[in-house]
Coordinates of C-alpha atoms in Angstrom, one line a residue:
X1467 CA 19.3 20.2 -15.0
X1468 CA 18.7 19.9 -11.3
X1469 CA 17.4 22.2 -8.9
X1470 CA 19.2 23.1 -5.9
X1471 CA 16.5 22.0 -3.7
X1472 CA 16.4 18.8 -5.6
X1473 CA 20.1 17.7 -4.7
X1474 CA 19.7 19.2 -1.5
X1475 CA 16.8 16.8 -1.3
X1476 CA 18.0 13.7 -2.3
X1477 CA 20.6 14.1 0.6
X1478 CA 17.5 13.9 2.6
X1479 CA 17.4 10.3 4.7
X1480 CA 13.7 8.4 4.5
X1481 CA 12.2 8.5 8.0
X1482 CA 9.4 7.0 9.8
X1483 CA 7.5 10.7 9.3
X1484 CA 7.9 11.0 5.6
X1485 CA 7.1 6.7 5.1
X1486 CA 4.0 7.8 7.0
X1487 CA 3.1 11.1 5.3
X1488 CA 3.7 9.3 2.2
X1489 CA 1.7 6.3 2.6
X1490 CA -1.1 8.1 4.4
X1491 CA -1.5 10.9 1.4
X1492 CA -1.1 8.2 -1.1
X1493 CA -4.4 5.6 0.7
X1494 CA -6.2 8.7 1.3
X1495 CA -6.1 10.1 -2.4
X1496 CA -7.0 6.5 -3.9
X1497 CA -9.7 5.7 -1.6
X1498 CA -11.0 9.6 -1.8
X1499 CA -10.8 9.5 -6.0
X1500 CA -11.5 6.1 -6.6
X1501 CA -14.0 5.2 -3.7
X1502 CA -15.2 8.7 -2.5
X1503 CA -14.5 7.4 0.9
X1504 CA -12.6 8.3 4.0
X1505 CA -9.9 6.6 5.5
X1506 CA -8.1 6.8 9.0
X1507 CA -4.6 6.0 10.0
X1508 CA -5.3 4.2 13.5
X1509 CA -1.8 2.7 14.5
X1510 CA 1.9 2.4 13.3
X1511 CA 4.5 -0.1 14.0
X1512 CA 8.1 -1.4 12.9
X1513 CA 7.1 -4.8 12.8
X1514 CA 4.2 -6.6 11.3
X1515 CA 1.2 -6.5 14.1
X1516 CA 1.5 -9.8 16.3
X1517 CA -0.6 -12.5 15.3
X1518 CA -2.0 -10.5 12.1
X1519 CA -3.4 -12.6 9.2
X1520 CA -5.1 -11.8 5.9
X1521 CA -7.0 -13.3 3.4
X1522 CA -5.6 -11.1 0.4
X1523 CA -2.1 -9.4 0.3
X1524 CA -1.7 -7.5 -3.0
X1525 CA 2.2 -6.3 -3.4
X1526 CA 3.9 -4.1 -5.6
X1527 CA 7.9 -3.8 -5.4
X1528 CA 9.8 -0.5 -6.4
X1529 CA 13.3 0.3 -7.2
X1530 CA 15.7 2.5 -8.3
X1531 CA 17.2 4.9 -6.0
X1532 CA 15.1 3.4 -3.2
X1533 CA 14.1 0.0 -2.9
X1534 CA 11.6 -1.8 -1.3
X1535 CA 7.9 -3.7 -1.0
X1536 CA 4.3 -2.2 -0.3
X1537 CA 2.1 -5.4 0.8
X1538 CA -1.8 -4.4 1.1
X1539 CA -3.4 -6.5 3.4
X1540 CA -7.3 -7.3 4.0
X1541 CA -9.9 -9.5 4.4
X1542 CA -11.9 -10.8 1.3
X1543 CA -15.0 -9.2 3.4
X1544 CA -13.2 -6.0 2.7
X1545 CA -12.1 -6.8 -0.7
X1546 CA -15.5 -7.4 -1.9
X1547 CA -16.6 -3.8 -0.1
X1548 CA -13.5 -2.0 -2.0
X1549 CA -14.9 -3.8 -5.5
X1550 CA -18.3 -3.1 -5.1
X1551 CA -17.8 0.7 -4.7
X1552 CA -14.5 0.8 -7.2
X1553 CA -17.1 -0.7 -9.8
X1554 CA -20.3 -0.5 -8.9
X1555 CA -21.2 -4.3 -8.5
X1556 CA -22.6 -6.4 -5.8
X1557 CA -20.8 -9.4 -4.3
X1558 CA -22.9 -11.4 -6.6
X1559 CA -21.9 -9.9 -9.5
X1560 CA -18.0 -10.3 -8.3
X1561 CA -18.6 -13.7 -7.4
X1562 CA -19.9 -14.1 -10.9
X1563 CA -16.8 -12.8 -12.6
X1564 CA -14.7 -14.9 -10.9
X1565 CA -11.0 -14.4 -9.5
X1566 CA -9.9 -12.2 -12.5
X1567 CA -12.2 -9.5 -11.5
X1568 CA -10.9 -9.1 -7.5
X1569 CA -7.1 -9.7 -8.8
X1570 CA -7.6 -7.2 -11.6
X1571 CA -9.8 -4.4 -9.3
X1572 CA -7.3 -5.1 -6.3
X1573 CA -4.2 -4.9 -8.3
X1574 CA -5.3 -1.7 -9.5
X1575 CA -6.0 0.0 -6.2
X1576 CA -3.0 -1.4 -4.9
X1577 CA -0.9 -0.4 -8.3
X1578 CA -2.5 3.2 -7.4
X1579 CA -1.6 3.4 -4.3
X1580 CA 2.1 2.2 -4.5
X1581 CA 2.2 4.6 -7.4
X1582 CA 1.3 7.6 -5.0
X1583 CA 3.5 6.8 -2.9
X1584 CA 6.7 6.1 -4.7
X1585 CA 5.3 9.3 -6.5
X1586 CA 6.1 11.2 -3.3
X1587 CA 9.5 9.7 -2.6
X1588 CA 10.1 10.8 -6.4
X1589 CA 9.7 14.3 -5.4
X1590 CA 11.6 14.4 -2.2
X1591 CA 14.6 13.1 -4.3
X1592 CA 14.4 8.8 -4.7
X1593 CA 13.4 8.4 -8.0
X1594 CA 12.3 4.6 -8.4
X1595 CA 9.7 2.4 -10.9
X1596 CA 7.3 0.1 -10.1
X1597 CA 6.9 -3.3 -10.5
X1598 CA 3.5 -5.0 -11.6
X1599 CA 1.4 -5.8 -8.5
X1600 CA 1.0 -9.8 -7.7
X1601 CA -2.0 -10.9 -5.7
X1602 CA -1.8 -13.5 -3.0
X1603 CA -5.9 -14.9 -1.9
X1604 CA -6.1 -17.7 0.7
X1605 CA -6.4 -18.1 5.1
X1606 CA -4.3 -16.8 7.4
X1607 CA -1.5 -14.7 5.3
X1608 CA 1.2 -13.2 6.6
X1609 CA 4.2 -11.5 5.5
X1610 CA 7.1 -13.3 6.8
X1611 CA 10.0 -11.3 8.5
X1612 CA 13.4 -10.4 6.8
X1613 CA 16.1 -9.4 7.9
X1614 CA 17.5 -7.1 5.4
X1615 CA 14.4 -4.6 5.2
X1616 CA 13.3 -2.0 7.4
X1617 CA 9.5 -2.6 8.2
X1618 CA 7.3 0.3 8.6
X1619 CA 3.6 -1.2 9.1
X1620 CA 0.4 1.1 9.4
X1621 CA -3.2 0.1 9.7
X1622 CA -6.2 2.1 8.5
X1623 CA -10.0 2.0 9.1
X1624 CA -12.5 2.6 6.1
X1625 CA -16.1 2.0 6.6
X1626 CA -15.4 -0.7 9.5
X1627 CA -12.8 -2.8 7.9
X1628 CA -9.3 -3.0 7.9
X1629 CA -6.4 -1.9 5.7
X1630 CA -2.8 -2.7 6.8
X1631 CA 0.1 -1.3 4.5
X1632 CA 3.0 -3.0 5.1
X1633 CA 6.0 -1.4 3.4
X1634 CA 9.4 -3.1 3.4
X1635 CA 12.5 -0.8 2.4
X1636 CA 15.5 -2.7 1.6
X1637 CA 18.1 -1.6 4.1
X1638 CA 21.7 0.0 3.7
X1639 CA 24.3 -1.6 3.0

C-alpha cells in the first residue's frame, strides 16, 4: 500500500534541482565509499560542453517510470587514478590485466553510481531498473545529440581530473 506522500510524490515533475541533487549525492557517496575521496560539482549545462571529448564513456540506461541514459565521461589518465585507488594497484599492474580489468572496475563505479541515483528518483516516486553498464575506450568521444531527450550535463573535479555525467532523460510525449 502506498503512502500518501508517496502518490503525492510521484505527481512530482523531475527538475534540473532534483537531476542535480541526485546526481551530485549519488558521485559523492561512490567516490566518498569506494575512493575515500572528495568530489566537487564545478558547472552545469543543458547541452553537452562544446567541443568536449573523452577517452572512456561508461553508460548505464534506466527505465521504468522514468527513462533515460547516465554517460560517465573521462580521460584514461583519470580512469587509471579511479582504478588505482578503487583497487589498490598501480598503472602497471592495470596495464598488466588488460582491458577486462578498467571495463570491469569502470563499469562498476559507474553501475554504482547510476544505481544511487535512479535510487533517489525511486524514492521521490519514479521507480525504474537498470540496465548493465557498456564501456566505450578510444580518442575523442562524444555523446552525440538527440532530439528526443532532455540533456542535463554536470562536470566534477576529483583530485585534478575531470568527471562529466551526462544524463539523458527521454522526453514527454
Amino acid at each position: 500500500m502506498f503512502t500518501k506522500d508517496y502518490c503525492m510524490a510521484a505527481t512530482q515533475q523531475i527538475t534540473e534541482a532534483i537531476i542535480q541533487k541526485s546526481i551530485f549525492d549519488a558521485v559523492r557517496n561512490v567516490t566518498k565509499t569506494m575512493l575515500s575521496r572528495d568530489i566537487t560539482l564545478v558547472s552545469q549545462a543543458r547541452e553537452p560542453f562544446a567541443g568536449a571529448s573523452y577517452e572512456i564513456i561508461d553508460t548505464v540506461g534506466f527505465a521504468g517510470d522514468i527513462n533515460g541514459t547516465v554517460y560517465l565521461c573521462m580521460s584514461e589518465k583519470f580512469a587509471f587514478h579511479l582504478i588505482g585507488l578503487m583497487l589498490g594497484m598501480t598503472q602497471h599492474e592495470i596495464e598488466l590485466g588488460g582491458p577486462d580489468v578498467i571495463k570491469d572496475a569502470i563499469g562498476e563505479l559507474t553501475n554504482m553510481t547510476v544505481g544511487g541515483f535512479k535510487n533517489q528518483l525511486c524514492d521521490i516516486g519514479f521507480p525504474c531498473m537498470l540496465s548493465l553498464p557498456a564501456i566505450m575506450r578510444g580518442t575523442r568521444l562524444a555523446i552525440a545529440p538527440n532530439k528526443s531527450t532532455a540533456c542535463h550535463v554536470f562536470e566534477f573535479k576529483c583530485d585534478g581530473h575531470t568527471l562529466v555525467a551526462d544524463i539523458r532523460l527521454k522526453a514527454d510525449e
